[in-house]
CSV table of C-alpha atoms in Angstrom, one decimal:
chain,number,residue,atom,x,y,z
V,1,UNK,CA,0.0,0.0,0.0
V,2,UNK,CA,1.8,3.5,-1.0
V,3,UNK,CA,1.4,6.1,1.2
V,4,UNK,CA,2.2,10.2,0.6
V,5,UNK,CA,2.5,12.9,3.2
V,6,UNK,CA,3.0,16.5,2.7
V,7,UNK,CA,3.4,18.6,6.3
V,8,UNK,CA,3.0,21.9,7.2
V,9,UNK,CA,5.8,22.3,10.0
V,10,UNK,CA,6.1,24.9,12.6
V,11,UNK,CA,9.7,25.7,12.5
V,12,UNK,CA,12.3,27.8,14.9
V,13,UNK,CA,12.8,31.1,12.5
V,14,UNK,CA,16.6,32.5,13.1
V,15,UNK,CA,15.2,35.9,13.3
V,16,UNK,CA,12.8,34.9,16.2
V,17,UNK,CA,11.7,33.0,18.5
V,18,UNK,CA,8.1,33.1,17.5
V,19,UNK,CA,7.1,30.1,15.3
V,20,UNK,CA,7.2,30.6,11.4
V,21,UNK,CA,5.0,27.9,9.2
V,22,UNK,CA,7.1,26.3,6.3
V,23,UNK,CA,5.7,23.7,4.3
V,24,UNK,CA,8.3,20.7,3.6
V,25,UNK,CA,8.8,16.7,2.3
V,26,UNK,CA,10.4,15.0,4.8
V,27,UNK,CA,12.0,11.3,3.9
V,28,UNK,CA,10.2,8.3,5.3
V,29,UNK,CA,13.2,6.9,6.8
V,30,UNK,CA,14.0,10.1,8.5
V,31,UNK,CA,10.7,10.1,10.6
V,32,UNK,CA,9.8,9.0,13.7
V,33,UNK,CA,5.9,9.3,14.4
V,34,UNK,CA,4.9,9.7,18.5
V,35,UNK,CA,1.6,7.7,19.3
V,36,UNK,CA,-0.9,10.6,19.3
V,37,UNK,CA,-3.6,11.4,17.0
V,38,UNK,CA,-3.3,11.2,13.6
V,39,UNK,CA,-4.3,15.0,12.9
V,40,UNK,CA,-1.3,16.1,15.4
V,41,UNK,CA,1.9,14.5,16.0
V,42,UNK,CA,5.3,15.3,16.8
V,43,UNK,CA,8.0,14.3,14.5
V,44,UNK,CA,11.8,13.6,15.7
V,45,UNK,CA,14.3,15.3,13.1
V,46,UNK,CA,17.8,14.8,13.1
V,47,UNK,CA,17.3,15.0,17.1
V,48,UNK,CA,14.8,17.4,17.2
V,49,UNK,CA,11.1,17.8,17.9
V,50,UNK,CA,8.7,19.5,16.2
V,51,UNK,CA,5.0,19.9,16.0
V,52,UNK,CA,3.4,18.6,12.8
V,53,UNK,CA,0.0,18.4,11.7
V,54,UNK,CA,0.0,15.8,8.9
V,55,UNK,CA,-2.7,14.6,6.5
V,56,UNK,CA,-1.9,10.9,5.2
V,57,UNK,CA,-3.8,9.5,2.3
V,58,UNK,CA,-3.7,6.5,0.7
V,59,UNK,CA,-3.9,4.9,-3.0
V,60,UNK,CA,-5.7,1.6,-2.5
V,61,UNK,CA,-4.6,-0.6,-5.4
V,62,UNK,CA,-7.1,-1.8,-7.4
V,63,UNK,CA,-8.7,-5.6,-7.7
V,64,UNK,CA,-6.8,-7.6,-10.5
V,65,UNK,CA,-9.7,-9.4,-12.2
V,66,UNK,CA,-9.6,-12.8,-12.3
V,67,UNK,CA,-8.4,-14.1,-15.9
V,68,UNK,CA,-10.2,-17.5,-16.2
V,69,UNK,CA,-8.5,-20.3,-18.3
V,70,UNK,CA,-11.7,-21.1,-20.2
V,71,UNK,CA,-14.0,-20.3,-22.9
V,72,UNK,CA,-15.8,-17.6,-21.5
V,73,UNK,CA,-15.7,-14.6,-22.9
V,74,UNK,CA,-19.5,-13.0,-23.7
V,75,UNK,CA,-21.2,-16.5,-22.3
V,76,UNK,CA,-24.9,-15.8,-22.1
V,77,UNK,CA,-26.8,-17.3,-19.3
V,78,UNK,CA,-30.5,-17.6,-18.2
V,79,UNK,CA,-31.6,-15.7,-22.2
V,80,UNK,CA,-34.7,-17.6,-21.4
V,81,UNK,CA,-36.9,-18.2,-17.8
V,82,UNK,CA,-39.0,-20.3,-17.0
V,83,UNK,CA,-42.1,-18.2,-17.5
V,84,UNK,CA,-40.8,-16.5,-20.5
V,85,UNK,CA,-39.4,-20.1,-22.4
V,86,UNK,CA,-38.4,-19.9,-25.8
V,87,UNK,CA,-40.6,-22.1,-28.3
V,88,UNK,CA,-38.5,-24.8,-30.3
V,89,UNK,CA,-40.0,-27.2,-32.4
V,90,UNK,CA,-38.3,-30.8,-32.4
V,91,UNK,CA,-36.2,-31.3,-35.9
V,92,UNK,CA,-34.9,-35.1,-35.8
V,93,UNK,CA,-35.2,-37.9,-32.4
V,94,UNK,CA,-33.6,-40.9,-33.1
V,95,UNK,CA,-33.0,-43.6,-30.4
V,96,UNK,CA,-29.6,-44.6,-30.2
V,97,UNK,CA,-29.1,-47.8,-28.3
V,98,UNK,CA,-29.2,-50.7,-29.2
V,99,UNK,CA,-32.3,-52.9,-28.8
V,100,UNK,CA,-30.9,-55.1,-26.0
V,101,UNK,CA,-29.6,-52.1,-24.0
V,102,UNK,CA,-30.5,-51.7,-20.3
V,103,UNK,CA,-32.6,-48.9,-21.4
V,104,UNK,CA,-33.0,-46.9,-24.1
V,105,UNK,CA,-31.3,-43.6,-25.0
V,106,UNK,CA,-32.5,-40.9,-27.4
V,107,UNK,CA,-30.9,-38.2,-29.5
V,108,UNK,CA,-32.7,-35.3,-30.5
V,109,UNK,CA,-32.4,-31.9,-31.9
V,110,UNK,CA,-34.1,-28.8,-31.4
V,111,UNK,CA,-34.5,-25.4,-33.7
V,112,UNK,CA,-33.1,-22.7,-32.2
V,113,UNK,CA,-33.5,-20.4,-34.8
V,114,UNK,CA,-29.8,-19.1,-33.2
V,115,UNK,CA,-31.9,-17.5,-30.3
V,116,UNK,CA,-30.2,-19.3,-27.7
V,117,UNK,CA,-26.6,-18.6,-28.2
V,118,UNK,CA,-25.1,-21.4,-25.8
V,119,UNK,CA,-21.2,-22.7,-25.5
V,120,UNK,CA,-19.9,-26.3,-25.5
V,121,UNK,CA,-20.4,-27.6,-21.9
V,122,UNK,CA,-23.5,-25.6,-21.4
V,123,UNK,CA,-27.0,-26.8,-20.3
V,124,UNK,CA,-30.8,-25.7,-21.3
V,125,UNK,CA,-34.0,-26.7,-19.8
V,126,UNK,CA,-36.8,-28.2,-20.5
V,127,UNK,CA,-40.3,-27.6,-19.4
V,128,UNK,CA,-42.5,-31.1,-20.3
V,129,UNK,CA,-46.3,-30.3,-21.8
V,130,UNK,CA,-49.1,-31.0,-18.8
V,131,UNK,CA,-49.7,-30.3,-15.3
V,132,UNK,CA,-48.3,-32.3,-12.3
V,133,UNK,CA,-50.7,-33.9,-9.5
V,134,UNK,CA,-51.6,-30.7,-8.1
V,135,UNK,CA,-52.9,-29.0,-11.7
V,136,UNK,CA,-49.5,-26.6,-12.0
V,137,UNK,CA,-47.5,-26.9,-15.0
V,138,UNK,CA,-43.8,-29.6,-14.9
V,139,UNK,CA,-41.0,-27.8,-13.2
V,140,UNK,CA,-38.2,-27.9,-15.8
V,141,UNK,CA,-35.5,-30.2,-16.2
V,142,UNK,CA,-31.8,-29.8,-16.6
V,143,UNK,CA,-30.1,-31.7,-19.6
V,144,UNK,CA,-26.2,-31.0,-20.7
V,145,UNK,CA,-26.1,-29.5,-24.5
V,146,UNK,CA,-25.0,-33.0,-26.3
V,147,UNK,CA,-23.6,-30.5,-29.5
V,148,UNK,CA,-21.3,-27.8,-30.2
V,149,UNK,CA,-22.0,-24.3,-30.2
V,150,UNK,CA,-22.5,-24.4,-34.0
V,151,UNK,CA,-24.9,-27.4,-33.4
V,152,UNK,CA,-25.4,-30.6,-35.6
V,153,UNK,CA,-26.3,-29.1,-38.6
V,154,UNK,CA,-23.5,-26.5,-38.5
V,155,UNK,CA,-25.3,-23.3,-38.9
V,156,UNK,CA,-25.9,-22.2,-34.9
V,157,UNK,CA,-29.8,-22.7,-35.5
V,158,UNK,CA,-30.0,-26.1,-33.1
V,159,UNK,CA,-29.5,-27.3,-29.5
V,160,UNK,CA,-29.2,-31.0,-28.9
V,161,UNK,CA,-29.4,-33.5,-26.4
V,162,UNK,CA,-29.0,-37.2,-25.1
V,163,UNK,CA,-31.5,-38.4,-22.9
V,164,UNK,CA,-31.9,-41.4,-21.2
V,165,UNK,CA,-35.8,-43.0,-20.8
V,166,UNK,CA,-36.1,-43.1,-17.7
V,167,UNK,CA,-38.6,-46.1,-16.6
V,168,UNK,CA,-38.7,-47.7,-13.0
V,169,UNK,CA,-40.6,-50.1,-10.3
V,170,UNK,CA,-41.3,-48.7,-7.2
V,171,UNK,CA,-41.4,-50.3,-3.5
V,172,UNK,CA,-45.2,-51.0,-4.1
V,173,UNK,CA,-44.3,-52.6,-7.7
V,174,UNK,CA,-45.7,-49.8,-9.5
V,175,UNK,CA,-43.8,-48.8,-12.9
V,176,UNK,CA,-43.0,-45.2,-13.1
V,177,UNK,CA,-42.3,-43.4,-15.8
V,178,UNK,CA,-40.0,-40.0,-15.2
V,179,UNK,CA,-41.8,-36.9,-16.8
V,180,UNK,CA,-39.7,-35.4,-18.7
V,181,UNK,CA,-37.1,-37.9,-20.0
V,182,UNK,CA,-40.3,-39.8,-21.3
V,183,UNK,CA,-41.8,-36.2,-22.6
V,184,UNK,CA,-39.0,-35.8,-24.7
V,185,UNK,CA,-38.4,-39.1,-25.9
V,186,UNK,CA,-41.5,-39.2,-27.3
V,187,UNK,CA,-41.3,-36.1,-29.2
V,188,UNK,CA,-41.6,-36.3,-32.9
V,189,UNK,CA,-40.4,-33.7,-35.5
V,190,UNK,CA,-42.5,-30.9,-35.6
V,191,UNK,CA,-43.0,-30.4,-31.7
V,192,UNK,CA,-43.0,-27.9,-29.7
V,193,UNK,CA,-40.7,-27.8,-27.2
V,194,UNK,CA,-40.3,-25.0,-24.2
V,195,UNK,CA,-36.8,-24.5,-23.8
V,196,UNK,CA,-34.9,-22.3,-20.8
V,197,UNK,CA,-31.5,-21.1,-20.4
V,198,UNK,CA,-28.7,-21.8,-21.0
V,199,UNK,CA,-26.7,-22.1,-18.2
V,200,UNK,CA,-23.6,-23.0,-16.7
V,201,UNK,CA,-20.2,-22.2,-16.6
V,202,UNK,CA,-18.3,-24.8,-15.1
V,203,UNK,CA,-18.0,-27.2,-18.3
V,204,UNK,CA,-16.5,-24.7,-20.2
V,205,UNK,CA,-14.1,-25.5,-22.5
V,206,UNK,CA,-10.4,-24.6,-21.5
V,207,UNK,CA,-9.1,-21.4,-24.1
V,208,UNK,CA,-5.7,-23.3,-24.2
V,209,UNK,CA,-5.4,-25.5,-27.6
V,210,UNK,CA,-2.7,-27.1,-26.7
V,211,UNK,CA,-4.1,-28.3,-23.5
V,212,UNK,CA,-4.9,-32.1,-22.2
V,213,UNK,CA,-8.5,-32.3,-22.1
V,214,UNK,CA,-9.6,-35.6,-20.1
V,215,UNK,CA,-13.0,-36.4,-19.7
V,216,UNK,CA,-14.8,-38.7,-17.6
V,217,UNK,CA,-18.2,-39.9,-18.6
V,218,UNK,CA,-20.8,-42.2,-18.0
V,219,UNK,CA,-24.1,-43.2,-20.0
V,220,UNK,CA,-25.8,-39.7,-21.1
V,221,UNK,CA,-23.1,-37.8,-19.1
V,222,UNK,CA,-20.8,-37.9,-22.7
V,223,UNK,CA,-23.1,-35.0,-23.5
V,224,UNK,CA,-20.9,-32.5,-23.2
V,225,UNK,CA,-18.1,-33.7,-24.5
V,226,UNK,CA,-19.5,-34.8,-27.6
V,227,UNK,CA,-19.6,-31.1,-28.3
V,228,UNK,CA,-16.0,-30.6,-27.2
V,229,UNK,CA,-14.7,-33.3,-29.5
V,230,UNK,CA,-16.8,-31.8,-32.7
V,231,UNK,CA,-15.5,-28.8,-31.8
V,232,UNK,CA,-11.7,-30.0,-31.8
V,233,UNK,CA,-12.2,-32.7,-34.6
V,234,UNK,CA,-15.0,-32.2,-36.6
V,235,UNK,CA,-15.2,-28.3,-37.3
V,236,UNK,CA,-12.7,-25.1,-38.4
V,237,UNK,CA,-12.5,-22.1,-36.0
V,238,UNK,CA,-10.8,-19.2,-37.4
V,239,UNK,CA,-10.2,-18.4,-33.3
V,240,UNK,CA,-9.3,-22.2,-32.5
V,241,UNK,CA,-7.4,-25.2,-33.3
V,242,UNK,CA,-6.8,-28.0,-31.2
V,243,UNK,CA,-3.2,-29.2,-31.0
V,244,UNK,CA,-3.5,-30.9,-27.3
V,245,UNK,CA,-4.5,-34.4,-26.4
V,246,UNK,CA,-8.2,-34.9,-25.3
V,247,UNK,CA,-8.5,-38.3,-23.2
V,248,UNK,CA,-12.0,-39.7,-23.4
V,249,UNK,CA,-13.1,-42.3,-20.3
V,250,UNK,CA,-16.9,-43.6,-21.2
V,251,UNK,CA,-18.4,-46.2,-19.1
V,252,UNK,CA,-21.7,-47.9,-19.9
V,253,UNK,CA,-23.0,-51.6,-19.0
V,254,UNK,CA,-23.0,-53.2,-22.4
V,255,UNK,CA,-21.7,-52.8,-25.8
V,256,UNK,CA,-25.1,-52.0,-26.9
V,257,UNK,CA,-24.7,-48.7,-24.8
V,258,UNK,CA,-22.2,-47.2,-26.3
V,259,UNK,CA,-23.4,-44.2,-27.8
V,260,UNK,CA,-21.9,-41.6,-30.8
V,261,UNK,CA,-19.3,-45.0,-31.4
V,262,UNK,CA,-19.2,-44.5,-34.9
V,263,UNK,CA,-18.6,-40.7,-34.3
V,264,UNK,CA,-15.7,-41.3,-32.0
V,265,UNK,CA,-13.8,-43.8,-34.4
V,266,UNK,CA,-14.1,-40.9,-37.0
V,267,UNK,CA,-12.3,-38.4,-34.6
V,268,UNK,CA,-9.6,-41.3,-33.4
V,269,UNK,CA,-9.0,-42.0,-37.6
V,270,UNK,CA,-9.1,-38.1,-38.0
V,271,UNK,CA,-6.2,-37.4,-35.5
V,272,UNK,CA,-5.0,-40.3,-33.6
V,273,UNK,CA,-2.4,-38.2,-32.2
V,274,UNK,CA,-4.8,-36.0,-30.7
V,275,UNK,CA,-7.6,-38.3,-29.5
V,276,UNK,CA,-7.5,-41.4,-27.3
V,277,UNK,CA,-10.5,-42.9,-26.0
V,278,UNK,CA,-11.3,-45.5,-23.3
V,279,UNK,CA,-14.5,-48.0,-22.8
V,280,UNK,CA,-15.4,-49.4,-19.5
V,281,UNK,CA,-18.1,-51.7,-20.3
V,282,UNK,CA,-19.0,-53.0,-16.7
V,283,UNK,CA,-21.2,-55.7,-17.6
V,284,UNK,CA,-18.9,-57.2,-20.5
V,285,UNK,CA,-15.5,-56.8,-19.2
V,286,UNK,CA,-13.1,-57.4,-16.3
V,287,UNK,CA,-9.6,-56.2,-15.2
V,288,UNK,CA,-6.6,-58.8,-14.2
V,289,UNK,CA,-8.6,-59.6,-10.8
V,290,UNK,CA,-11.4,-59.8,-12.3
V,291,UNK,CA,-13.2,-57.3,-11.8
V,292,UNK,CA,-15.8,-55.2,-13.3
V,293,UNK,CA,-14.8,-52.8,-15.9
V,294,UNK,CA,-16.1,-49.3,-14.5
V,295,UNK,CA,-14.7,-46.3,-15.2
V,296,UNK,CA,-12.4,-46.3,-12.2
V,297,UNK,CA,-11.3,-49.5,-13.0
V,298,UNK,CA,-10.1,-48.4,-16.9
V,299,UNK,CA,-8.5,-45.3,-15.6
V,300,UNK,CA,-6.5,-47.7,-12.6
V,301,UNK,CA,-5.1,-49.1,-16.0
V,302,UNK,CA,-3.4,-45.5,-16.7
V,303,UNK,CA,-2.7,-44.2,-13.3
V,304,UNK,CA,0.5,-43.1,-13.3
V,305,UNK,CA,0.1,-41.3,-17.0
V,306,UNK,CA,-3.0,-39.3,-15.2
V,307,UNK,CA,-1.2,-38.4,-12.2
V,308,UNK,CA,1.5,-37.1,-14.1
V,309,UNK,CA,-0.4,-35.2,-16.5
V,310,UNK,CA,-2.3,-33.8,-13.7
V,311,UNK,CA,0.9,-32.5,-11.9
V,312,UNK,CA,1.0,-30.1,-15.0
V,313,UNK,CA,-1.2,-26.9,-15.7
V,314,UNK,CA,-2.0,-27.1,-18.9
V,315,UNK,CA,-4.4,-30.4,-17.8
V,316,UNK,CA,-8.3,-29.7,-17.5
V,317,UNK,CA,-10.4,-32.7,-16.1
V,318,UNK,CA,-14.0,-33.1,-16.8
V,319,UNK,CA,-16.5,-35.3,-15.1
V,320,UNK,CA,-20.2,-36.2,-16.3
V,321,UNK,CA,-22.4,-38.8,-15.5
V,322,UNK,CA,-23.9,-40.5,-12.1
V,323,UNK,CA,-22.9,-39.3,-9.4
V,324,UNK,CA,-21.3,-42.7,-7.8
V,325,UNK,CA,-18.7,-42.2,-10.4
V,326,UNK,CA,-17.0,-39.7,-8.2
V,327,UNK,CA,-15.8,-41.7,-5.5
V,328,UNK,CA,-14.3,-44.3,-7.2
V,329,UNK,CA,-12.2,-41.7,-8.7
V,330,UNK,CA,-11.2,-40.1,-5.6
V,331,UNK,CA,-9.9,-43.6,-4.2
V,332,UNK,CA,-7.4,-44.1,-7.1
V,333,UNK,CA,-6.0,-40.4,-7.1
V,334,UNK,CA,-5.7,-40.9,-3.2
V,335,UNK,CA,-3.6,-43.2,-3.7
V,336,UNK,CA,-1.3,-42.1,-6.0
V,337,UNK,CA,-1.1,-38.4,-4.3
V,338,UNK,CA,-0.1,-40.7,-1.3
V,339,UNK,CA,3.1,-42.2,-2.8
V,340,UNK,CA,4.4,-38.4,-3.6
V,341,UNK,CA,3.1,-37.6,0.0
V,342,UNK,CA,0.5,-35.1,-1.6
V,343,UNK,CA,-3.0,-34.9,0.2
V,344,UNK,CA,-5.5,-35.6,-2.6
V,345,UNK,CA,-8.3,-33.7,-1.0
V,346,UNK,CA,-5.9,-30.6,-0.5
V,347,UNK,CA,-4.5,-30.7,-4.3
V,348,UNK,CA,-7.7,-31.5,-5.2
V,349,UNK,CA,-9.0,-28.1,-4.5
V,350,UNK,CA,-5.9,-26.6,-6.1
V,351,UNK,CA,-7.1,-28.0,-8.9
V,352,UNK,CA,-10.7,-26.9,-8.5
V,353,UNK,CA,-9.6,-23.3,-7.7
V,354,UNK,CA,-7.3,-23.5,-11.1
V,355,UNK,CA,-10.5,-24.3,-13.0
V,356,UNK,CA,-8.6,-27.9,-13.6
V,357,UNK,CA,-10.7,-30.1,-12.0
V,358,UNK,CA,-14.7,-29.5,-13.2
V,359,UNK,CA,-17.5,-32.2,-12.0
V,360,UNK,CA,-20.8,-32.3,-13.1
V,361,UNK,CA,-22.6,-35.0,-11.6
V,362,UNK,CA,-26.0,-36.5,-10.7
């Protein structure tokens, strides 16, 4: 903090022995303040005391902004509310699992008309047609954007999305059907759909194109990073390029699960230099022990590799999916922090604070 002082002195004149006023710069170093009160102190200089009457002010320096390390400059959030929704109508729905799946999973895509002008890693929501139990309109759902900014057709005009059906017995043997994954699975072209948003900021893409971009998804939680990965493989940015490595982990129970497949091999033949992806198919495959293949388990294959890329700052982790995927996680970087004597909970939080270390689960 920088501090100036100018004083007006009461000084001995030669002529006199009355008390002339002189105003001076004394030196910092040179001063020695007495504990009274601010407006009046006396000064010892050079051995001498005199009265002084002193008025300090102070230049405050100003906040540094924070400079974040991803894609964020002029993100729009919450365009559209809940009682104001934008209208979109439903262009293509197309399941995309296979028969035999444990459930089936749908991808859909919405005009936009370019009036919601959302970011890869972004979300919308989605308020489903009909009234709940009590007569008042659904309360809108969440879903992650499953495309890039420029959406599937290219021209900024669409949204997309993944979603999951979601159908379930309950303790009395009841089979529920969830509102709005149902709502929307349903949908065929020509729909209306009420759409809010978008929102979010912490699946942001990292500005960095030379960055190591490893993302951890299960089932419809590869939303987000499909739009990452058409951003980096499938489009051309005059503003971006991406010369990094981007590390996809996807874990599903079968085979017939695995969703944008065929996409993904067309990115890994595209730039196998750049691209490396990762199935944990739970219900198909086993480690050495064996043991079920979950995502945990695939990434305890590669654990050193990820612990030393995530000693360096240029590395940006991204987690989607259920929730219980988390934990498993955790144990396996615990581990390794341990044998460098790191805390993984501390460095964890460095990470989070470094916007390296993103998590969206549920």
């Amino acid at each position: 903090m920088a501090a100036a002082s100018s004083a007006s002195l009461f000084l001995p004149s030669s002529n006199s022995t009355s008390l002339s006023i002189k105003t001076i710069f004394i030196s910092p170093e040179n001063i020695t303040f007495n504990k009274v009160p601010l407006c009046n102190r006396n000064v010892s200089v050079g051995g001498k005391v005199f009265s002084i009457r002193a008025q300090l002010t102070t230049e405050v320096p100003a906040k540094v902004a924070k400079v974040s390390k991803k894609q964020d400059e002029g993100v729009v959030v919450n365009k559209f509310r809940p009682k104001d929704p934008y209208i979109g109508r439903c262009l293509l729905n197309t399941k995309i699992t296979g028969d035999d799946a444990p459930g089936e999973t749908w991808h859909m895509v919405f005009s936009t008309e370019g009036e919601i002008p959302y970011r890869e890693g972004q979300s919308i929501g989605v308020i489903p047609d009909g009234v709940d139990s009590n007569g008042k309109p659904h309360k809108l759902r969440l879903y992650s954007i499953a495309s890039s900014a420029l959406g599937d057709f290219g021209d900024s005009k669409t949204v997309s999305l993944c979603v999951k059906r979601l159908v379930y017995t309950n303790d009395k043997g009841e089979i529920v059907k969830g509102v709005c994954s149902n709502f929307l699975c349903d949908l065929k072209p020509g729909a209306e759909v009420k759409i809010t948003g978008p929102v979010g900021k912490e699946m942001l893409m990292p500005k960095d194109p030379n960055a190591t971009v490893i993302m951890l998804a299960t089932g419809t939680g590869i939303a987000p990073f499909r739009g990452f990965l058409w951003k980096m493989f499938f489009e051309k940015h005059e503003d971006y390029k991406f010369n990094g490595l981007a590390w996809l982990f996807l874990g599903v129970p079968t085979s017939s699960s695995l969703i944008y497949k065929e996409e993904f091999k067309k990115m890994k033949e595209k730039a196998p230099e750049n691209f490396r992806l990762d199935f944990a198919v739970s219900r198909e495959q086993t480690n050495e022990k064996g043991e079920k293949m979950y995502i945990q388990t695939r990434m305890a294959e590669y654990a050193e590799e990820l612990w030393t890329l995530l000693k360096k700052d240029n590395t940006f982790v991204y987690m989607c999916g259920l929730k219980g995927m988390e934990q498993g996680i955790d144990d396996i970087m615990t581990s390794l922090a341990e044998r460098d004597g790191i805390s993984w909970a501390d460095y964890k939080k460095q990470l989070k604070k470094a916007e390296q270390w993103n998590v969206e689960v549920y």
